[in-house]
């Protein structure tokens, strides 16, 4: 089953967290639906931003962090796919 959604927003900037570390620009995303036992939380990063020093991404293996990065498809337009299961499953955060 495939669902498509469009989100229009102002691209966020980076910020310093409580730990003093700079976090790369991202959008926090929560998914709730009938049939899910809990709300799923993830982040959407942008591939053309500086990501290597982000505290969360630096904790993840490089390959697995790909599921958190939106691909630029044209100016100011990104594609982010969410997979609930399978070998391309999106990383969800336990918050």
XYZ file of C-alpha atoms in Angstrom:
95
model
C 0.000 0.000 0.000
C 1.474 3.338 -1.050
C 0.370 6.749 0.201
C 1.731 10.051 -1.079
C 1.831 13.299 0.852
C 3.267 16.714 0.061
C 4.690 18.893 2.816
C 5.372 22.543 2.093
C 7.453 24.324 4.697
C 10.373 26.657 5.195
C 13.579 24.642 5.273
C 14.897 24.753 8.846
C 18.361 25.869 9.855
C 20.914 24.174 12.061
C 20.844 24.731 15.815
C 22.869 24.044 18.940
C 21.368 21.405 21.224
C 21.443 21.301 25.017
C 24.735 19.435 24.711
C 26.284 22.369 22.815
C 26.647 20.310 19.626
C 25.389 21.673 16.318
C 22.514 19.681 14.820
C 22.073 19.655 11.048
C 18.841 21.083 9.627
C 16.027 18.536 9.822
C 12.277 18.138 10.200
C 10.955 15.921 12.995
C 8.201 13.630 11.756
C 5.680 11.546 13.722
C 3.423 8.928 12.172
C 0.277 7.625 13.853
C -2.225 5.310 12.230
C -4.783 2.681 13.030
C -2.959 -0.628 13.233
C 0.264 0.842 14.624
C 0.878 -0.002 18.267
C 2.751 3.237 18.872
C 3.570 6.564 17.240
C 6.618 6.311 14.966
C 9.123 9.170 15.190
C 11.890 9.940 12.722
C 13.841 12.841 11.265
C 14.105 14.115 7.704
C 17.547 15.507 6.828
C 18.428 17.153 3.499
C 21.166 15.656 1.325
C 22.718 18.969 0.309
C 23.362 20.049 3.919
C 26.441 19.359 6.033
C 25.508 16.115 7.786
C 28.750 14.492 8.919
C 28.887 16.269 12.302
C 25.236 15.868 13.283
C 25.134 14.078 16.677
C 22.378 11.604 15.719
C 23.718 10.772 12.267
C 27.248 10.319 13.617
C 25.947 7.568 15.952
C 24.462 5.609 13.049
C 26.252 3.514 10.483
C 26.617 5.447 7.230
C 24.438 3.054 5.200
C 21.581 2.960 7.725
C 21.426 6.753 7.975
C 20.421 6.908 4.287
C 16.822 6.235 5.341
C 16.794 9.617 7.129
C 18.047 11.728 4.221
C 15.710 13.345 1.693
C 17.051 13.388 -1.866
C 17.030 16.666 -3.765
C 15.014 16.273 -6.970
C 14.932 19.928 -8.069
C 15.499 23.365 -6.575
C 13.764 23.576 -3.183
C 12.131 20.168 -3.691
C 13.108 16.930 -1.939
C 11.852 13.356 -1.992
C 11.659 11.381 1.251
C 10.318 7.830 1.263
C 9.175 6.093 4.434
C 9.323 2.309 4.602
C 7.635 0.627 7.560
C 9.372 -2.709 7.004
C 11.800 -4.544 4.766
C 15.455 -4.033 3.907
C 14.921 -0.285 3.273
C 13.020 0.274 6.546
C 13.204 3.848 7.774
C 15.001 4.376 11.080
C 12.524 5.276 13.802
C 13.569 6.913 17.059
C 12.626 5.765 20.540
C 11.730 9.098 22.157
